[in-house]
Amino acid sequence: MAEQLYFEDILEGIELPALVKYPTTMQLVKYAAASGDFYQIHYDKDFALASGLPGIIVHGWLALAFLGRMVTDWIGERGELLKLSGSYRGMNKVHEDLICNGKVTKKYSENGKNCARLEIWAENPQGDKTVTGHAVISLPSRA
């Protein structure tokens, strides 16, 4: 985990460090076992191709989980992920980089917490946004 991030350290517009994942078929099978999503497009190449897809595709929820990991890695142990939401806009394929990005869009205090709203997204190697969403975090203060 990264060093602790503090509320005073962030500004609106700053970008989060990118997280790059390289999902494998084995990872998707393990995710399917944990989530109960055994749709064949996530592990059977022939089935995926016969369904009109370009190959095995990553679960949308797994891509969103990677975005959540990017955020929690960035905020540190004392930071809190208060909200995470996403919308699926495209496909990430297995054995391809899945690039997670984000930026701070609003910094504010609410109900005694130091918060920030983040725009987050996942991209495929071609730069297409495949998952877009938002997160709300709370950070400790240096004071």
Coordinates of N, CA, C and O in Angstrom, one line a residue:
M1 N 0.8 -1.2 0.0 CA 0.0 0.0 0.0 C 0.9 1.2 0.0 O 2.0 1.3 0.6
A2 N 0.4 2.3 -0.6 CA 1.1 3.5 -0.7 C 1.2 4.2 0.6 O 0.4 3.9 1.5
E3 N 2.0 5.3 0.7 CA 2.0 6.1 1.9 C 0.6 6.7 2.1 O -0.2 6.8 1.2
Q4 N 0.4 7.1 3.3 CA -0.9 7.7 3.7 C -1.1 9.0 2.9 O -0.3 9.9 2.9
L5 N -2.3 9.1 2.3 CA -2.7 10.4 1.6 C -3.5 11.2 2.6 O -4.4 10.6 3.3
Y6 N -3.3 12.5 2.6 CA -4.0 13.4 3.5 C -4.9 14.4 2.6 O -4.5 14.7 1.5
F7 N -5.9 14.9 3.3 CA -6.8 15.8 2.6 C -6.1 17.0 2.1 O -6.4 17.5 1.0
E8 N -5.1 17.5 2.8 CA -4.3 18.6 2.4 C -3.5 18.4 1.2 O -3.0 19.3 0.5
D9 N -3.2 17.1 0.9 CA -2.3 16.7 -0.2 C -3.0 16.8 -1.6 O -2.3 16.7 -2.6
I10 N -4.3 16.8 -1.6 CA -5.0 16.7 -2.9 C -5.6 18.1 -3.4 O -5.9 18.9 -2.5
L11 N -5.7 18.2 -4.7 CA -6.4 19.4 -5.3 C -7.3 18.9 -6.3 O -7.1 17.8 -6.9
E12 N -8.3 19.7 -6.6 CA -9.2 19.3 -7.7 C -8.4 19.3 -9.0 O -7.6 20.2 -9.3
G13 N -8.7 18.3 -9.8 CA -8.0 18.1 -11.1 C -6.8 17.2 -11.1 O -6.3 16.8 -12.1
I14 N -6.3 16.9 -9.9 CA -5.1 16.0 -9.9 C -5.5 14.6 -10.3 O -6.6 14.1 -10.1
E15 N -4.6 13.9 -10.9 CA -4.9 12.5 -11.4 C -4.3 11.5 -10.4 O -3.3 11.7 -9.8
L16 N -5.0 10.4 -10.3 CA -4.6 9.3 -9.5 C -3.5 8.5 -10.3 O -3.5 8.5 -11.5
P17 N -2.6 7.9 -9.6 CA -1.7 7.0 -10.3 C -2.5 5.9 -11.0 O -3.3 5.2 -10.4
A18 N -2.1 5.6 -12.2 CA -2.8 4.6 -13.0 C -2.5 3.2 -12.4 O -1.4 3.0 -11.9
L19 N -3.5 2.3 -12.5 CA -3.3 0.9 -12.1 C -3.5 0.1 -13.4 O -4.6 0.2 -14.0
V20 N -2.5 -0.7 -13.8 CA -2.7 -1.5 -15.0 C -2.8 -3.0 -14.5 O -1.9 -3.5 -13.8
K21 N -3.8 -3.6 -15.0 CA -4.0 -5.0 -14.7 C -4.0 -5.8 -16.0 O -4.2 -5.2 -17.1
Y22 N -3.6 -7.1 -15.9 CA -3.5 -7.9 -17.1 C -4.3 -9.2 -16.8 O -3.8 -10.2 -16.3
P23 N -5.7 -9.1 -17.0 CA -6.5 -10.3 -16.6 C -6.2 -11.5 -17.4 O -6.1 -11.4 -18.6
T24 N -6.1 -12.7 -16.8 CA -5.9 -13.9 -17.4 C -7.2 -14.8 -17.3 O -8.1 -14.5 -16.5
T25 N -7.3 -15.8 -18.1 CA -8.5 -16.7 -18.1 C -8.6 -17.3 -16.7 O -9.7 -17.4 -16.2
M26 N -7.5 -17.7 -16.1 CA -7.5 -18.3 -14.8 C -8.1 -17.3 -13.8 O -8.9 -17.6 -12.9
Q27 N -7.7 -16.0 -13.9 CA -8.3 -15.0 -12.9 C -9.8 -14.8 -13.1 O -10.5 -14.7 -12.2
L28 N -10.2 -14.9 -14.4 CA -11.7 -14.8 -14.6 C -12.4 -16.0 -14.1 O -13.5 -15.9 -13.6
V29 N -11.8 -17.2 -14.2 CA -12.5 -18.4 -13.6 C -12.6 -18.3 -12.1 O -13.6 -18.6 -11.5
K30 N -11.5 -17.8 -11.5 CA -11.5 -17.6 -10.0 C -12.6 -16.5 -9.6 O -13.3 -16.7 -8.7
Y31 N -12.7 -15.5 -10.4 CA -13.7 -14.4 -10.2 C -15.1 -15.0 -10.3 O -16.0 -14.7 -9.5
A32 N -15.2 -15.8 -11.4 CA -16.6 -16.4 -11.6 C -17.0 -17.3 -10.4 O -18.1 -17.3 -9.9
A33 N -16.0 -18.0 -9.8 CA -16.3 -18.9 -8.6 C -16.7 -18.0 -7.4 O -17.6 -18.4 -6.7
A34 N -16.0 -16.9 -7.3 CA -16.3 -16.0 -6.1 C -17.6 -15.2 -6.3 O -18.4 -15.0 -5.4
S35 N -17.9 -14.9 -7.6 CA -19.1 -14.0 -7.8 C -20.4 -14.8 -8.2 O -21.5 -14.3 -8.2
G36 N -20.1 -16.1 -8.7 CA -21.3 -16.9 -9.2 C -21.6 -16.5 -10.7 O -22.6 -17.0 -11.2
D37 N -20.8 -15.7 -11.3 CA -21.1 -15.4 -12.7 C -20.3 -16.3 -13.6 O -19.2 -16.1 -14.0
F38 N -21.0 -17.4 -14.0 CA -20.3 -18.4 -14.9 C -20.7 -18.3 -16.3 O -20.6 -19.3 -17.1
Y39 N -21.1 -17.1 -16.8 CA -21.5 -17.0 -18.2 C -20.2 -17.3 -19.0 O -19.1 -16.8 -18.8
Q40 N -20.4 -18.2 -20.0 CA -19.3 -18.7 -20.8 C -18.4 -17.7 -21.5 O -17.3 -18.0 -21.9
I41 N -18.9 -16.5 -21.8 CA -18.2 -15.5 -22.5 C -16.9 -15.1 -21.7 O -16.0 -14.4 -22.2
H42 N -16.9 -15.4 -20.4 CA -15.8 -15.1 -19.5 C -14.7 -16.1 -19.4 O -13.7 -15.9 -18.7
Y43 N -14.9 -17.3 -20.1 CA -13.9 -18.3 -20.0 C -13.8 -19.3 -21.2 O -12.8 -20.0 -21.3
D44 N -14.8 -19.3 -22.0 CA -14.8 -20.2 -23.2 C -14.7 -19.4 -24.5 O -15.6 -18.8 -24.9
K45 N -13.5 -19.5 -25.1 CA -13.2 -18.7 -26.3 C -14.1 -19.0 -27.4 O -14.7 -18.1 -28.1
D46 N -14.4 -20.3 -27.6 CA -15.2 -20.7 -28.7 C -16.7 -20.2 -28.5 O -17.3 -19.7 -29.5
F47 N -17.2 -20.3 -27.3 CA -18.5 -19.8 -27.0 C -18.5 -18.2 -27.2 O -19.5 -17.7 -27.8
A48 N -17.5 -17.5 -26.8 CA -17.5 -16.1 -26.9 C -17.5 -15.7 -28.4 O -18.2 -14.8 -28.8
L49 N -16.6 -16.4 -29.2 CA -16.6 -16.1 -30.6 C -17.9 -16.4 -31.3 O -18.4 -15.6 -32.1
A50 N -18.5 -17.5 -30.9 CA -19.8 -17.9 -31.5 C -20.9 -16.9 -31.1 O -21.9 -16.7 -31.8
S51 N -20.7 -16.2 -30.0 CA -21.7 -15.2 -29.5 C -21.4 -13.8 -30.2 O -22.1 -12.8 -29.8
G52 N -20.5 -13.7 -31.1 CA -20.2 -12.5 -31.8 C -19.2 -11.6 -31.1 O -19.0 -10.4 -31.5
L53 N -18.5 -12.1 -30.1 CA -17.6 -11.3 -29.4 C -16.2 -11.5 -29.9 O -15.9 -12.5 -30.6
P54 N -15.3 -10.6 -29.7 CA -13.9 -10.7 -30.2 C -13.0 -11.8 -29.5 O -11.9 -12.0 -29.8
G55 N -13.6 -12.4 -28.5 CA -12.9 -13.4 -27.7 C -13.4 -13.3 -26.2 O -14.5 -12.7 -26.0
I56 N -12.7 -13.9 -25.3 CA -13.1 -13.9 -23.9 C -13.0 -12.5 -23.4 O -12.1 -11.8 -23.6
I57 N -14.1 -12.1 -22.7 CA -14.1 -10.7 -22.2 C -14.2 -10.8 -20.6 O -14.6 -11.7 -20.0
V58 N -13.6 -9.7 -20.1 CA -13.5 -9.6 -18.6 C -14.9 -9.2 -18.1 O -15.7 -8.4 -18.7
H59 N -15.3 -9.8 -16.9 CA -16.5 -9.4 -16.2 C -16.5 -7.9 -15.9 O -15.5 -7.3 -15.5
G60 N -17.6 -7.2 -16.2 CA -17.7 -5.8 -15.9 C -17.4 -5.5 -14.4 O -16.8 -4.5 -14.1
W61 N -18.0 -6.3 -13.6 CA -17.8 -6.1 -12.1 C -16.4 -6.3 -11.7 O -15.9 -5.6 -10.8
L62 N -15.6 -7.1 -12.4 CA -14.2 -7.3 -12.1 C -13.4 -6.0 -12.5 O -12.6 -5.5 -11.7
A63 N -13.8 -5.5 -13.6 CA -13.1 -4.2 -14.0 C -13.4 -3.1 -13.0 O -12.6 -2.3 -12.6
L64 N -14.7 -3.0 -12.5 CA -15.0 -2.1 -11.5 C -14.3 -2.3 -10.2 O -13.8 -1.4 -9.5
A65 N -14.1 -3.6 -9.9 CA -13.3 -3.9 -8.7 C -11.9 -3.4 -8.8 O -11.3 -3.0 -7.8
F66 N -11.3 -3.5 -10.0 CA -9.9 -3.0 -10.2 C -9.9 -1.5 -10.0 O -9.0 -1.0 -9.4
L67 N -11.0 -0.8 -10.4 CA -11.0 0.6 -10.2 C -11.1 0.9 -8.7 O -10.4 1.8 -8.2
G68 N -11.9 0.1 -8.0 CA -11.9 0.3 -6.5 C -10.5 0.1 -5.9 O -10.2 0.8 -5.0
R69 N -9.8 -0.9 -6.4 CA -8.5 -1.2 -5.9 C -7.5 0.0 -6.1 O -6.7 0.4 -5.3
M70 N -7.6 0.6 -7.3 CA -6.8 1.8 -7.6 C -7.1 2.9 -6.6 O -6.1 3.5 -6.1
V71 N -8.3 3.1 -6.3 CA -8.7 4.1 -5.3 C -8.2 3.8 -3.9 O -7.5 4.6 -3.3
T72 N -8.4 2.6 -3.5 CA -8.0 2.3 -2.1 C -6.5 2.2 -1.9 O -6.0 2.5 -0.9
D73 N -5.8 1.8 -3.0 CA -4.3 1.8 -2.9 C -3.9 3.3 -2.8 O -2.9 3.6 -2.1
W74 N -4.5 4.2 -3.5 CA -4.1 5.6 -3.5 C -4.4 6.3 -2.2 O -3.6 7.1 -1.7
I75 N -5.5 6.0 -1.5 CA -5.9 6.8 -0.3 C -5.2 6.3 0.9 O -5.2 7.0 1.9
G76 N -4.6 5.1 0.9 CA -3.9 4.7 2.1 C -4.8 4.0 3.1 O -6.0 4.0 3.0
E77 N -4.2 3.5 4.1 CA -4.9 2.7 5.2 C -5.9 3.5 6.0 O -6.9 2.9 6.3
R78 N -5.7 4.8 6.2 CA -6.6 5.6 7.0 C -7.7 6.3 6.1 O -8.6 6.9 6.7
G79 N -7.6 6.2 4.8 CA -8.6 6.7 4.0 C -9.8 5.8 3.9 O -9.7 4.6 4.2
E80 N -10.9 6.3 3.5 CA -12.1 5.5 3.4 C -12.7 5.6 2.0 O -12.9 6.7 1.5
L81 N -13.1 4.5 1.4 CA -13.9 4.5 0.2 C -15.4 4.5 0.6 O -15.9 3.5 1.1
L82 N -16.1 5.6 0.4 CA -17.4 5.8 0.8 C -18.4 5.3 -0.2 O -19.5 4.8 0.1
K83 N -18.1 5.6 -1.5 CA -19.1 5.2 -2.6 C -18.2 4.8 -3.8 O -17.2 5.4 -4.1
L84 N -18.8 3.8 -4.5 CA -18.1 3.4 -5.8 C -19.3 3.1 -6.7 O -20.1 2.3 -6.4
S85 N -19.2 3.6 -7.9 CA -20.2 3.3 -8.9 C -19.6 3.3 -10.3 O -18.6 4.0 -10.5
G86 N -20.2 2.5 -11.2 CA -19.7 2.4 -12.5 C -20.7 2.1 -13.5 O -21.8 1.5 -13.2
S87 N -20.4 2.4 -14.8 CA -21.3 2.0 -15.9 C -20.4 1.4 -17.0 O -19.3 1.9 -17.3
Y88 N -20.9 0.3 -17.5 CA -20.1 -0.5 -18.5 C -20.4 0.1 -19.9 O -21.5 0.1 -20.4
R89 N -19.3 0.5 -20.5 CA -19.4 1.2 -21.8 C -18.7 0.4 -23.0 O -18.8 0.8 -24.1
G90 N -18.0 -0.6 -22.7 CA -17.3 -1.4 -23.7 C -16.7 -2.6 -23.1 O -17.0 -3.0 -21.9
M91 N -15.9 -3.3 -23.8 CA -15.3 -4.6 -23.4 C -13.8 -4.5 -23.2 O -13.1 -3.9 -24.0
N92 N -13.4 -5.2 -22.1 CA -11.9 -5.5 -22.0 C -11.8 -7.0 -22.2 O -12.5 -7.8 -21.8
K93 N -10.7 -7.3 -23.0 CA -10.5 -8.7 -23.4 C -9.4 -9.3 -22.4 O -8.6 -8.6 -21.9
V94 N -9.5 -10.6 -22.3 CA -8.5 -11.3 -21.5 C -7.2 -11.2 -22.2 O -7.1 -11.0 -23.4
H95 N -6.1 -11.3 -21.4 CA -4.7 -11.2 -21.9 C -4.4 -9.9 -22.6 O -3.7 -9.9 -23.6
E96 N -5.1 -8.8 -22.1 CA -4.8 -7.5 -22.6 C -4.7 -6.6 -21.4 O -5.4 -6.8 -20.4
D97 N -3.9 -5.5 -21.5 CA -3.9 -4.6 -20.4 C -5.3 -3.9 -20.2 O -6.0 -3.6 -21.1
L98 N -5.7 -3.8 -18.9 CA -6.8 -3.1 -18.5 C -6.3 -1.9 -17.7 O -5.7 -2.1 -16.6
I99 N -6.4 -0.7 -18.2 CA -5.8 0.5 -17.5 C -6.8 1.3 -16.7 O -7.8 1.7 -17.3
C100 N -6.6 1.4 -15.4 CA -7.5 2.1 -14.5 C -6.9 3.5 -14.3 O -5.7 3.7 -14.0
N101 N -7.8 4.5 -14.4 CA -7.4 5.9 -14.2 C -8.4 6.7 -13.4 O -9.6 6.2 -13.3
G102 N -8.0 7.8 -12.9 CA -9.0 8.6 -12.1 C -8.5 10.0 -11.9 O -7.3 10.3 -12.1
K103 N -9.4 10.9 -11.5 CA -8.9 12.3 -11.1 C -9.9 12.8 -10.1 O -11.1 12.4 -10.1
V104 N -9.4 13.8 -9.3 CA -10.3 14.4 -8.3 C -11.1 15.5 -9.0 O -10.5 16.3 -9.7
T105 N -12.4 15.4 -8.8 CA -13.3 16.4 -9.5 C -13.9 17.4 -8.4 O -14.3 18.5 -8.8
K106 N -13.9 17.1 -7.2 CA -14.4 18.0 -6.2 C -13.8 17.6 -4.8 O -13.7 16.4 -4.5
K107 N -13.4 18.6 -4.1 CA -12.8 18.5 -2.7 C -13.7 19.3 -1.8 O -14.0 20.4 -2.0
Y108 N -14.2 18.6 -0.7 CA -15.2 19.3 0.2 C -15.2 18.6 1.6 O -14.7 17.5 1.8
S109 N -15.8 19.3 2.5 CA -16.0 18.7 3.9 C -17.5 18.6 4.0 O -18.3 19.4 3.6
E110 N -17.9 17.4 4.7 CA -19.3 17.1 4.8 C -19.5 16.2 6.1 O -18.8 15.2 6.2
N111 N -20.4 16.6 6.9 CA -20.7 15.8 8.1 C -19.4 15.5 8.9 O -19.2 14.4 9.4
G112 N -18.5 16.4 9.0 CA -17.3 16.3 9.8 C -16.2 15.4 9.1 O -15.2 15.1 9.7
K113 N -16.4 15.1 7.8 CA -15.4 14.3 7.1 C -14.8 15.2 5.9 O -15.5 16.0 5.4
N114 N -13.6 14.9 5.7 CA -12.8 15.5 4.6 C -13.0 14.6 3.4 O -12.4 13.6 3.3
C115 N -13.8 15.1 2.4 CA -14.2 14.2 1.3 C -13.6 14.7 -0.1 O -13.3 15.9 -0.2
A116 N -13.7 13.8 -1.0 CA -13.4 14.2 -2.4 C -14.2 13.2 -3.3 O -14.4 12.1 -3.0
R117 N -14.6 13.8 -4.4 CA -15.3 13.1 -5.4 C -14.3 12.8 -6.6 O -13.6 13.7 -6.9
L118 N -14.3 11.6 -7.1 CA -13.4 11.2 -8.1 C -14.2 10.7 -9.3 O -15.2 10.1 -9.2
E119 N -13.6 11.1 -10.5 CA -14.1 10.5 -11.7 C -13.1 9.3 -12.0 O -11.9 9.5 -11.9
I120 N -13.6 8.2 -12.3 CA -12.8 7.0 -12.5 C -13.2 6.3 -13.8 O -14.3 6.4 -14.2
W121 N -12.2 5.7 -14.4 CA -12.5 5.0 -15.7 C -11.5 3.9 -15.9 O -10.3 4.0 -15.5
A122 N -11.9 2.9 -16.7 CA -11.0 1.8 -17.2 C -10.9 2.0 -18.7 O -11.9 2.3 -19.4
E123 N -9.8 1.7 -19.2 CA -9.6 1.7 -20.7 C -9.0 0.4 -21.2 O -8.3 -0.3 -20.4
N124 N -9.2 0.2 -22.5 CA -8.5 -0.9 -23.1 C -7.2 -0.4 -23.7 O -7.0 0.8 -23.7
P125 N -6.4 -1.2 -24.3 CA -5.1 -0.7 -24.9 C -5.3 0.3 -26.0 O -4.4 1.1 -26.3
Q126 N -6.5 0.3 -26.6 CA -6.7 1.3 -27.7 C -7.1 2.6 -27.2 O -7.3 3.6 -27.9
G127 N -7.3 2.8 -25.9 CA -7.7 4.0 -25.2 C -9.2 4.2 -25.1 O -9.6 5.3 -24.7
D128 N -10.0 3.2 -25.5 CA -11.4 3.3 -25.3 C -11.8 3.2 -23.9 O -11.3 2.3 -23.2
K129 N -12.7 4.1 -23.4 CA -13.2 3.9 -22.0 C -14.2 2.8 -22.0 O -15.2 2.9 -22.6
T130 N -13.9 1.8 -21.2 CA -14.8 0.6 -21.1 C -15.7 0.6 -19.9 O -16.7 0.0 -19.9
V131 N -15.2 1.3 -18.8 CA -16.0 1.5 -17.6 C -15.8 2.9 -17.2 O -14.7 3.4 -17.1
T132 N -16.9 3.6 -16.9 CA -16.8 5.0 -16.4 C -17.6 5.0 -15.1 O -18.6 4.3 -14.9
G133 N -17.1 5.8 -14.1 CA -17.8 5.9 -12.9 C -17.3 7.0 -12.0 O -16.5 7.9 -12.4
H134 N -17.7 6.9 -10.7 CA -17.4 7.8 -9.7 C -17.1 7.1 -8.4 O -17.6 6.0 -8.1
A135 N -16.3 7.8 -7.6 CA -16.0 7.3 -6.2 C -16.0 8.5 -5.3 O -15.8 9.7 -5.7
V136 N -16.4 8.3 -4.1 CA -16.3 9.3 -3.0 C -15.4 8.7 -1.9 O -15.6 7.6 -1.5
I137 N -14.5 9.5 -1.5 CA -13.5 9.1 -0.5 C -13.5 10.1 0.7 O -14.0 11.2 0.5
S138 N -13.0 9.6 1.8 CA -12.8 10.4 2.9 C -11.3 10.2 3.3 O -10.8 9.1 3.3
L139 N -10.7 11.4 3.6 CA -9.2 11.3 4.0 C -9.0 12.0 5.3 O -9.7 12.9 5.7
P140 N -8.0 11.5 6.0 CA -7.6 12.1 7.3 C -7.0 13.5 7.0 O -6.5 13.7 5.9
S141 N -7.0 14.3 8.0 CA -6.3 15.6 7.9 C -5.0 15.5 8.7 O -4.8 14.8 9.6
R142 N -4.0 16.3 8.2 CA -2.7 16.4 8.9 C -2.9 17.1 10.2 O -2.1 17.0 11.1
A143 N -3.9 18.0 10.3 CA -4.1 18.8 11.5 C -4.5 17.9 12.7 O -5.1 16.9 12.6

